[in-house]
Amino acid sequence: MSFEWMKRDVPVITDVSKSEFLDVIYQKRNPAVLRGVDIGPCVEKWTAEYLASQGGDREVKIHVSPGAKMDFINKNYAYRSLQFCELIHRCSKEIQDDFFFQKDELYYLRSLGDDPRKGIADVKAQFPSLADDLKIPDFFNQDQFFSSVFRVGSANLQLWTHYDVMDNILMQVRGHKRVILFSPRDANHLYLTGDKSAVMDLDNPDFEKYPDLKLATPYHCLLEPGDVLFIPALWFHNVVSLDFSVAVNVFWRHLDISCYDNKDTYGNKDPVAASKALQIIQRGVKSLEDLPDEYRDFYGRRLVREIEKKTYLVDDKR
Ligand SMILES: O=C(O)CCC(=O)C(=O)O
Ligand SMILES: [Fe+2]
């Protein structure tokens, strides 16, 4: 018997004003595709040729993957460096003359700041010759700004399902993308390792291995050039580039600055209070190791119940 996975569409909302975004969409904290927002002349200008000639020759760190699905568990990709212009050339074609591993390898850039270890990405600062082409919608206050990240990838490349801790607008500049999102409330159904889901194939999921995935609701959308996807903090997302893809995403803080880890570079370190709680729980679980199995099971269940009772939102409490 085949299982029909319940899918939903992310709503597409056209010509949304700043106040509609802030008063309605942002308040709901659900993802939305915003179509018709002015993100500047980049949508017309950023062809591969233009980006290669204007984007400069700075070295960028990239993921190189032999297959379309980057798999963080089996680490089927490697980190390498290329000049930005060379990266653009390679991403925009499917068979390479120069390559690291194989002719049909795929590339993915997630830009970093000037100091690759602790520099927070800011596209306009790192690619000044492209800065005027991009208009970041003024949906948030400047003091909430965290980073802006260049995302350039080969056709077909898929980025694993993960969450980030900042609010996000993903501006699709060139190419099309299929994005699948899951609510933070589906966290227990996604087989998480840290911020990533172990389920790699969402098109043909292995429900025998991941039976609880059936309980999750995937939200689908197809991004076109010029579209802006609002991804609220903690919403899981899985992204496939359908063709050569150029995007910029902006992370901004939803919570007060004091809630975030001040060593976060990528916008994905859990808020301070949450990582503290996770550490305490890990210590608590370790302390149960001193007990025989059936006692550990019993106190483990009590712990889970206590956490559910005290933290879950009312409609999810059992
Ligand atoms: O579009 C992509 O390549 C990935 C987007 C993403 O993960 C993000 O904006 O947080
Ligand atoms: Fe992300």
Short mmCIF file of N, CA and C in Angstrom, two decimals, residues 5 17 52 64 128 138 150 152 167 175 177 181 195 207 230 234 239 258 263 271 276:
data_model
loop_
_atom_site.label_atom_id
_atom_site.label_comp_id
_atom_site.label_asym_id
_atom_site.label_seq_id
_atom_site.Cartn_x
_atom_site.Cartn_y
_atom_site.Cartn_z
N TRP A 5 1.55 11.21 1.17
CA TRP A 5 2.08 12.14 2.16
C TRP A 5 1.31 13.45 2.04
N SER A 17 2.95 45.08 0.63
CA SER A 17 3.59 46.30 1.13
C SER A 17 4.29 45.99 2.44
N ALA A 52 30.46 37.01 -13.55
CA ALA A 52 31.87 36.62 -13.68
C ALA A 52 32.74 37.83 -13.96
N VAL A 64 32.03 21.20 -2.97
CA VAL A 64 32.08 20.50 -4.26
C VAL A 64 31.47 19.12 -4.03
N PRO A 128 31.41 44.71 -3.49
CA PRO A 128 30.94 46.10 -3.64
C PRO A 128 30.52 46.44 -5.07
N ASP A 138 12.96 46.70 2.79
CA ASP A 138 13.11 47.28 4.14
C ASP A 138 12.04 46.75 5.09
N PHE A 150 25.51 35.38 -0.04
CA PHE A 150 25.43 34.98 -1.44
C PHE A 150 25.27 33.47 -1.49
N VAL A 152 25.21 30.66 -4.42
CA VAL A 152 25.31 30.37 -5.85
C VAL A 152 25.49 28.87 -6.00
N ASP A 167 15.33 35.01 11.58
CA ASP A 167 14.35 35.19 10.51
C ASP A 167 15.12 35.41 9.21
N GLY A 175 17.47 31.84 -11.80
CA GLY A 175 17.16 30.41 -11.72
C GLY A 175 15.96 30.14 -10.84
N LYS A 177 14.01 27.49 -7.94
CA LYS A 177 14.33 26.60 -6.82
C LYS A 177 13.06 25.95 -6.32
N LEU A 181 9.45 23.04 3.11
CA LEU A 181 9.62 23.52 4.49
C LEU A 181 8.79 22.67 5.46
N ASP A 195 21.16 20.68 13.90
CA ASP A 195 20.22 21.52 13.14
C ASP A 195 19.79 20.89 11.81
N PHE A 207 10.27 5.49 4.28
CA PHE A 207 9.38 5.50 5.44
C PHE A 207 9.61 4.30 6.36
N PHE A 230 9.96 34.19 2.60
CA PHE A 230 10.12 34.47 4.02
C PHE A 230 10.19 33.14 4.77
N LEU A 234 13.62 28.96 12.82
CA LEU A 234 13.31 27.59 13.27
C LEU A 234 12.50 26.76 12.26
N VAL A 239 16.38 22.72 0.02
CA VAL A 239 16.38 23.56 -1.18
C VAL A 239 17.04 22.82 -2.35
N SER A 258 20.46 40.14 22.89
CA SER A 258 21.05 39.44 24.05
C SER A 258 20.68 37.96 24.09
N LYS A 263 28.94 34.36 19.34
CA LYS A 263 29.96 33.76 18.46
C LYS A 263 29.34 33.14 17.21
N PRO A 271 19.79 29.83 20.36
CA PRO A 271 19.81 30.93 21.33
C PRO A 271 20.44 30.46 22.65
N LYS A 276 21.90 26.29 26.57
CA LYS A 276 22.13 25.99 27.98
C LYS A 276 21.20 24.84 28.42
#
